[in-house]
Coordinates of C-alpha atoms and ligand atoms in Angstrom, one line a residue:
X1 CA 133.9 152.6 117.8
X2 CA 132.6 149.8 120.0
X3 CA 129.5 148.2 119.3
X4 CA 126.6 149.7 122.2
X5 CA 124.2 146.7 121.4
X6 CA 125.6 143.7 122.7
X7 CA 123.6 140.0 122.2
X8 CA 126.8 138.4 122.8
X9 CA 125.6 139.2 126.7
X10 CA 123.3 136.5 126.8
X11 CA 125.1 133.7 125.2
X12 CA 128.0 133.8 128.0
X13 CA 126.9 130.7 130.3
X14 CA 124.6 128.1 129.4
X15 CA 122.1 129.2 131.9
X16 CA 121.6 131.9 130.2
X17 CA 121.3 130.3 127.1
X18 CA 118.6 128.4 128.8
X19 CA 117.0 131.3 129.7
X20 CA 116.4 133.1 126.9
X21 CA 115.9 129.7 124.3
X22 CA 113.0 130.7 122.1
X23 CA 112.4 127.3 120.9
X24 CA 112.2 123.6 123.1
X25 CA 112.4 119.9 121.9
X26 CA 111.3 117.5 124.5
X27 CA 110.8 113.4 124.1
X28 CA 106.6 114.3 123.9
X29 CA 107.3 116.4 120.5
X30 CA 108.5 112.9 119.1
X31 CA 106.7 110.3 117.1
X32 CA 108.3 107.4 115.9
X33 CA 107.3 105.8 112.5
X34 CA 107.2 101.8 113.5
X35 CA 107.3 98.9 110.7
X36 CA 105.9 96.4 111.4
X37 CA 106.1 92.7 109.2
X38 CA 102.9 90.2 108.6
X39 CA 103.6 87.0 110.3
X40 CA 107.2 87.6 111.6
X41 CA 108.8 85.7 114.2
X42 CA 111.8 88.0 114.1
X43 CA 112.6 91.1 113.2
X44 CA 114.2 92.1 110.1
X45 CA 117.0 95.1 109.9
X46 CA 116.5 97.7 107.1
X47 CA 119.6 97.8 105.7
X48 CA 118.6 101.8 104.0
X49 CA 117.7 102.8 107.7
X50 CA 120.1 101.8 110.0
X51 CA 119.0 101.1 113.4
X52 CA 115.0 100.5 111.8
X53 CA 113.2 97.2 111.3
X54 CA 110.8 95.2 109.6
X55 CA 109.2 94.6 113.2
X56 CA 108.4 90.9 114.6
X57 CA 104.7 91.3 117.0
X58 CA 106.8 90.8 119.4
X59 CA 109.8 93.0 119.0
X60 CA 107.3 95.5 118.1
X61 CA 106.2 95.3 121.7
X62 CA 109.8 95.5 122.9
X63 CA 110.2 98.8 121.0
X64 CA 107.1 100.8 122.0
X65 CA 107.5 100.1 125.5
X66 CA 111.7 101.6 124.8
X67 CA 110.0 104.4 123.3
X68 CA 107.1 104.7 126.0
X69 CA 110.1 105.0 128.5
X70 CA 112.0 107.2 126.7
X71 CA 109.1 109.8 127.0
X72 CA 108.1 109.9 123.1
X73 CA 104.7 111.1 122.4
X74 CA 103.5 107.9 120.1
X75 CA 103.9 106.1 117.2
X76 CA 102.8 105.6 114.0
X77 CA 102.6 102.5 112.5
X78 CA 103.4 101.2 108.6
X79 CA 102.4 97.1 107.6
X80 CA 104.9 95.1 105.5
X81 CA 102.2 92.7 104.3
X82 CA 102.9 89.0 103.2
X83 CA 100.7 89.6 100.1
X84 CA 99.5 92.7 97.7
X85 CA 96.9 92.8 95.3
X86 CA 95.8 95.1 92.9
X87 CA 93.0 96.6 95.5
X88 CA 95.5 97.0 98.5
X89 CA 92.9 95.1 100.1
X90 CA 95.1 94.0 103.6
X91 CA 95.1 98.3 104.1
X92 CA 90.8 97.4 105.4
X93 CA 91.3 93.4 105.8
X94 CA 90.5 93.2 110.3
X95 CA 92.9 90.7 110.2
X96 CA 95.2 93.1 107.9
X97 CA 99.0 93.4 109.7
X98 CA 98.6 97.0 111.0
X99 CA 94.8 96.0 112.0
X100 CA 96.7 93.2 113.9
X101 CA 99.4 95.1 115.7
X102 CA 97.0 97.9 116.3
X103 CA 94.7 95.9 118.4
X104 CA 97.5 94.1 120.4
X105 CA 99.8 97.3 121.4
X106 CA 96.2 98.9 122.4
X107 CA 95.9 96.4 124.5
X108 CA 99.2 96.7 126.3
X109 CA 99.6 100.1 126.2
X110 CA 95.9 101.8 126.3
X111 CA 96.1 105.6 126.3
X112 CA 99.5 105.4 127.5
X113 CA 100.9 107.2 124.4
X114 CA 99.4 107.8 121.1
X115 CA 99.1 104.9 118.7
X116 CA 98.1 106.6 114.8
X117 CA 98.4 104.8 111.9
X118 CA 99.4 105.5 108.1
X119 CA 96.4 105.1 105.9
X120 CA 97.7 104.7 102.9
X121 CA 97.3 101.5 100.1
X122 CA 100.9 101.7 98.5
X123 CA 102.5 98.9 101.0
X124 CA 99.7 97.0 100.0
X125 CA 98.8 97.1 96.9
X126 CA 100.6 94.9 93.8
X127 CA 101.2 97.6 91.9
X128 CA 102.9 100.2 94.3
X129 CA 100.6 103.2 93.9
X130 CA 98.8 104.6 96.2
X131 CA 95.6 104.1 94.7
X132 CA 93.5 102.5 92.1
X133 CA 95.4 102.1 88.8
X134 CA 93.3 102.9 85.7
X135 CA 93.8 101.1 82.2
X136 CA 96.2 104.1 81.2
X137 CA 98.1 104.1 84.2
X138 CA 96.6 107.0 86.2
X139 CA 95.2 106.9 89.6
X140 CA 91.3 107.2 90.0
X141 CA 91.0 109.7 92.8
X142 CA 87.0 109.4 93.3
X143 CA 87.2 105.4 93.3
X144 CA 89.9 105.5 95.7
X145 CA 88.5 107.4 98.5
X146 CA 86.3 104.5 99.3
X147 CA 88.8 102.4 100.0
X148 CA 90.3 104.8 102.1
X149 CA 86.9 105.0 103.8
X150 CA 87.1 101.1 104.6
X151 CA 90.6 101.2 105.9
X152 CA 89.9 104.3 108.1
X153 CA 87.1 102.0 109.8
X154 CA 89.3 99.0 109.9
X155 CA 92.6 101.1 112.0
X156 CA 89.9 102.4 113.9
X157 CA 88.3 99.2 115.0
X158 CA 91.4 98.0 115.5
X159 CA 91.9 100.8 118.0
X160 CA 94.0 103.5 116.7
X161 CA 93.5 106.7 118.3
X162 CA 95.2 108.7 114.9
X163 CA 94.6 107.7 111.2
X164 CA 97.0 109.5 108.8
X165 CA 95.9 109.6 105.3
X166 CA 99.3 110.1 103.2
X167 CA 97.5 109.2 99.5
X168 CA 97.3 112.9 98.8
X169 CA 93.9 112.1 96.6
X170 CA 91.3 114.9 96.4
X171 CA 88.6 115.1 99.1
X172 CA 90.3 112.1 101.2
X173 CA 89.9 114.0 104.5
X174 CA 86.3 114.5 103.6
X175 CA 85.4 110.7 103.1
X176 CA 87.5 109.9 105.6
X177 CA 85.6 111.9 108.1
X178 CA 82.4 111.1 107.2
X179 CA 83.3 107.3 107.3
X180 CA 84.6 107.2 110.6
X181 CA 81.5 109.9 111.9
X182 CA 78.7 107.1 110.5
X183 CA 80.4 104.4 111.8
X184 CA 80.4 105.5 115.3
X185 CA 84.2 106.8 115.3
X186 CA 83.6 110.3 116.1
X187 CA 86.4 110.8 118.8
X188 CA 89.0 109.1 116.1
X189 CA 91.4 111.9 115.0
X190 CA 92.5 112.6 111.5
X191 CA 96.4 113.9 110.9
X192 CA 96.4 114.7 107.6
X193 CA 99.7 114.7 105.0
X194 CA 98.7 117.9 103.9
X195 CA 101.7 119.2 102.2
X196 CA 103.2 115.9 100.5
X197 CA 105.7 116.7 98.1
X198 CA 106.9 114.1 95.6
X199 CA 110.2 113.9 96.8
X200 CA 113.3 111.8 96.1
X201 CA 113.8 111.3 100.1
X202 CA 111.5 108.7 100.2
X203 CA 114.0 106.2 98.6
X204 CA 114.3 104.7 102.2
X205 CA 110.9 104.0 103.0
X206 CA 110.3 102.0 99.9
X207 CA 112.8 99.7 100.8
X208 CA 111.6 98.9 104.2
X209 CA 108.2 98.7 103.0
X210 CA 109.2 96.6 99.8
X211 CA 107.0 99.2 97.6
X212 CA 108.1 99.3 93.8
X213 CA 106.2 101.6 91.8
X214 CA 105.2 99.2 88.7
X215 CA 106.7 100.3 84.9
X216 CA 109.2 102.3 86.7
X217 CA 106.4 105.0 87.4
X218 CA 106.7 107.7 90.2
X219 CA 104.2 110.0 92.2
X220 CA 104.1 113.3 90.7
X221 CA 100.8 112.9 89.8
X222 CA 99.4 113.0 93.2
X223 CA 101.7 114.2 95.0
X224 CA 103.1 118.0 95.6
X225 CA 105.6 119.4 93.2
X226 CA 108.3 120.8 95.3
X227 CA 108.8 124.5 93.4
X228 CA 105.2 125.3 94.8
X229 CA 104.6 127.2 97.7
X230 CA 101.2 128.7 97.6
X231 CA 99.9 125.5 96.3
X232 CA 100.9 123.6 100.0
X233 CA 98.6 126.6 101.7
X234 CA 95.8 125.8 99.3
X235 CA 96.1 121.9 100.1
X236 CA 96.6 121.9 103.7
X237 CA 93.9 125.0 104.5
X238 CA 91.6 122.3 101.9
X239 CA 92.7 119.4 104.6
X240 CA 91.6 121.9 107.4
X241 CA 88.2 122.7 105.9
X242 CA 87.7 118.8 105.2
X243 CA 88.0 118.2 109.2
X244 CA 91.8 117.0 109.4
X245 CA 92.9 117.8 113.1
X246 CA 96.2 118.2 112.3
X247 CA 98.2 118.4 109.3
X248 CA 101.6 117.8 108.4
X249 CA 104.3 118.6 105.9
X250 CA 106.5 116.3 104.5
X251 CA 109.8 115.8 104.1
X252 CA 110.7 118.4 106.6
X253 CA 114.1 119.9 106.1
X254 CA 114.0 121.2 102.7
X255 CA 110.2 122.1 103.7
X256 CA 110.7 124.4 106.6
X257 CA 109.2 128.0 104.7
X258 CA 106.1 125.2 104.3
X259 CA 106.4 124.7 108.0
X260 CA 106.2 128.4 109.2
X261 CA 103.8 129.2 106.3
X262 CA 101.4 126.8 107.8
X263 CA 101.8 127.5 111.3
X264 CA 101.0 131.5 110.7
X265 CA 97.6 130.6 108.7
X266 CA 96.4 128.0 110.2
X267 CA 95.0 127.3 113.8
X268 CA 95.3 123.5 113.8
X269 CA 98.5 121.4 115.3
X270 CA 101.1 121.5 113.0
X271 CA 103.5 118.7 112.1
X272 CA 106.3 117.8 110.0
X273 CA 107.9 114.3 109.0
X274 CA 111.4 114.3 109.0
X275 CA 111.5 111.2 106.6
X276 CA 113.2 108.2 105.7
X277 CA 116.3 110.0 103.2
X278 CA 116.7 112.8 105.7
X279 CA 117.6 110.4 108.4
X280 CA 119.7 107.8 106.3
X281 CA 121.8 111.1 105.1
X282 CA 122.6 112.1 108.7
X283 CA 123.2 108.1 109.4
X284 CA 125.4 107.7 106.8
X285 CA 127.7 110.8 107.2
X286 CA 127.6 110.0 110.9
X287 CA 128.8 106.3 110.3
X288 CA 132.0 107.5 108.1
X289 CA 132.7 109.6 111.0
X290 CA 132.2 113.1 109.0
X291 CA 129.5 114.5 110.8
X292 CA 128.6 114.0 115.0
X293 CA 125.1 112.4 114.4
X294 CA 123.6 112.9 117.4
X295 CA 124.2 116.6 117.1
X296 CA 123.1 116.9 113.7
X297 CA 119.6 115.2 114.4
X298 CA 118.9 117.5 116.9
X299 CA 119.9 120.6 114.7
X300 CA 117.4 119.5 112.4
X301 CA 114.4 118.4 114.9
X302 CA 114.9 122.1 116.6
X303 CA 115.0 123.6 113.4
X304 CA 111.9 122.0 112.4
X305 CA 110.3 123.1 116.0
X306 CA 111.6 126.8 115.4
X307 CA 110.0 126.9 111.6
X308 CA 106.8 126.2 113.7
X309 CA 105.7 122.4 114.0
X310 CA 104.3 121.2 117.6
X311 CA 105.8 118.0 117.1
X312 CA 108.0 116.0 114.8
X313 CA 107.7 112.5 113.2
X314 CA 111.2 110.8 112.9
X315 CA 112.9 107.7 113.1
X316 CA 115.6 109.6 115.6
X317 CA 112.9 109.4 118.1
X318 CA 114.4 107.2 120.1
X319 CA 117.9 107.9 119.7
X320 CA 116.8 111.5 120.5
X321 CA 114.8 111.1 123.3
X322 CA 117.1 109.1 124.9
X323 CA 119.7 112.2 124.9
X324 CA 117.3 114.5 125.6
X325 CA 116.8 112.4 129.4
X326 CA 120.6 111.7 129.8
Ligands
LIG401 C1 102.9 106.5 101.6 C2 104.0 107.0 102.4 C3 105.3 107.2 102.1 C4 106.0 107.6 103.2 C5 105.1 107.7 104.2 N1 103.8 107.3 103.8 C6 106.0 106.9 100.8 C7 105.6 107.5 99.6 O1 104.8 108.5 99.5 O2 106.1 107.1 98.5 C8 107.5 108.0 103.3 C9 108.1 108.1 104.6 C10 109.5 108.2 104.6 O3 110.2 108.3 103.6 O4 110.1 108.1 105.7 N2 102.2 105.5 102.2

């Protein structure tokens, strides 16, 4: 017996493959994540993220204007401050090293492409936590949000188009919202970290940002535990309710059902963050010549598209934008 249905048919040229592709990746479903340094005069390689730095003003500029060319959608933008304190006070401080860098790549590149920043007090604060420490250790959710409130008005001041509060605290779309709405920042968009999972990919990150969480503590009190499911739904449709304009899941590849889950119950752009671990994985393997790198990034950012996010944060966007125009 030979087969009668036949999908091999469609697969026998690449036009056709073209034709019939279900999903797309383009440079404008990109954003790269951007450090950048207080105070630099040159930039500093991460040595956990090949091919990622501790950005210099300057070299900052010389990146977003690669990236611009390349075609990526925007950037989002993390501050390696000189100094922490137990507040995270440089997240709100105007003259704070994201409030800096905000205001100067505004004024080069306008509207150009989308400038969003992380909002977020862990890179700032002395402790490493993403909020206010209590006596025993916890963080005070309710305390919290109004510091989130003031560093929401700062990035906007400063001229970011996109604030993305990653805390994960209770109610911080809310504040955040209503902060921005008294102040006169109506049109400034929230992208929410909906579904954050406490997840061992974020070893990276931590390095470039020089965040170590104090008596060798860890997230999971904030932060998603990764067997639940239903519980991402009930955060993200929470985010959705609280005004977020989009909403993200993060990390993205062992996320995915998260992904399609979101994208069938909700109506808002979706995202995902294809982090920091995720990307040194595929570096690392590509470096010892055991995997083809390029390939492998772009297996995962279409795989992330196809689960159902409009657009993917990565640290690939370059790399992969630049293919994508060759
Ligand atoms: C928190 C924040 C983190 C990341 C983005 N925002 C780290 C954390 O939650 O510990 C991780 C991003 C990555 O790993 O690429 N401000």
């Amino acid at each position: 017996m030979f087969p009668t249905e036949r999908p091999r048919r469609l697969r026998r040229t690449s036009a056709l493959r073209e034709l019939v592709a279900e999903t797309t990746l383009a440079p404008s479903d990109l954003v790269a994540p951007l450090f950048v340094g207080e105070a630099r005069d040159h930039p500093v390689a991460i040595t956990s993220l090949p091919g990622q730095m501790q950005h210099s003003l300057s070299s900052l500029h010389e990146e977003v204007r690669r990236l611009h060319s390349a075609g990526v959608a925007g950037i989002i933008l993390f501050g390696v401050p000189l100094r922490k304190d137990e507040l995270g006070s440089g997240a709100w401080d105007p003259d704070g090293v994201v409030q800096v860098a905000l205001r100067s790549l505004r004024d080069e590149f306008g509207d150009e492409l989308v400038v969003m920043a992380d909002l977020c007090l862990d890179e700032y604060t002395s402790h490493g936590h993403c909020g206010i420490v209590r006596d025993n250790g916890t963080v005070d959710n309710d305390a919290t949000l109004e510091l989130y409130a003031r560093a929401a008005i700062a990035q906007a001041r400063a001229g970011a188009q996109v604030v993305a509060p990653s805390g994960m605290m209770d109610g911080q779309v809310a504040a955040i919202r209503s902060a921005l709405d008294d102040e006169g920042f109506s049109d400034t968009i929230i992208m929410a970290y909906a579904a954050k999972f406490a997840s061992a990919l974020y070893g990276p990150f931590r390095e470039a940002v020089d965040v170590e969480i104090a008596n060798g503590g860890d997230r999971r009190g904030y932060q998603q535990d990764a067997r639940n499911r239903r519980e991402a739904l009930r955060e993200a449709t929470l985010d959705v309710e609280e005004g977020a304009d989009i909403v993200m899941v993060k990390p993205a590849m062992t996320y995915l059902d998260i992904v399609s889950d979101l994208r069938r119950e909700l109506g808002v752009p979706l995202c995902a963050y294809h982090v920091s671990g995720e990307y040194a994985m595929v570096k690392a393997a590509g470096a010892n010549g055991w995997i083809d790198e390029t390939a492998v990034a772009m297996e995962q950012l279409i795989a992330v598209r196809r689960a159902g996010a409009d657009f993917v944060l990565t640290y690939f966007a370059r790399d992969i934008a630049e293919e994508l125009g060759r």
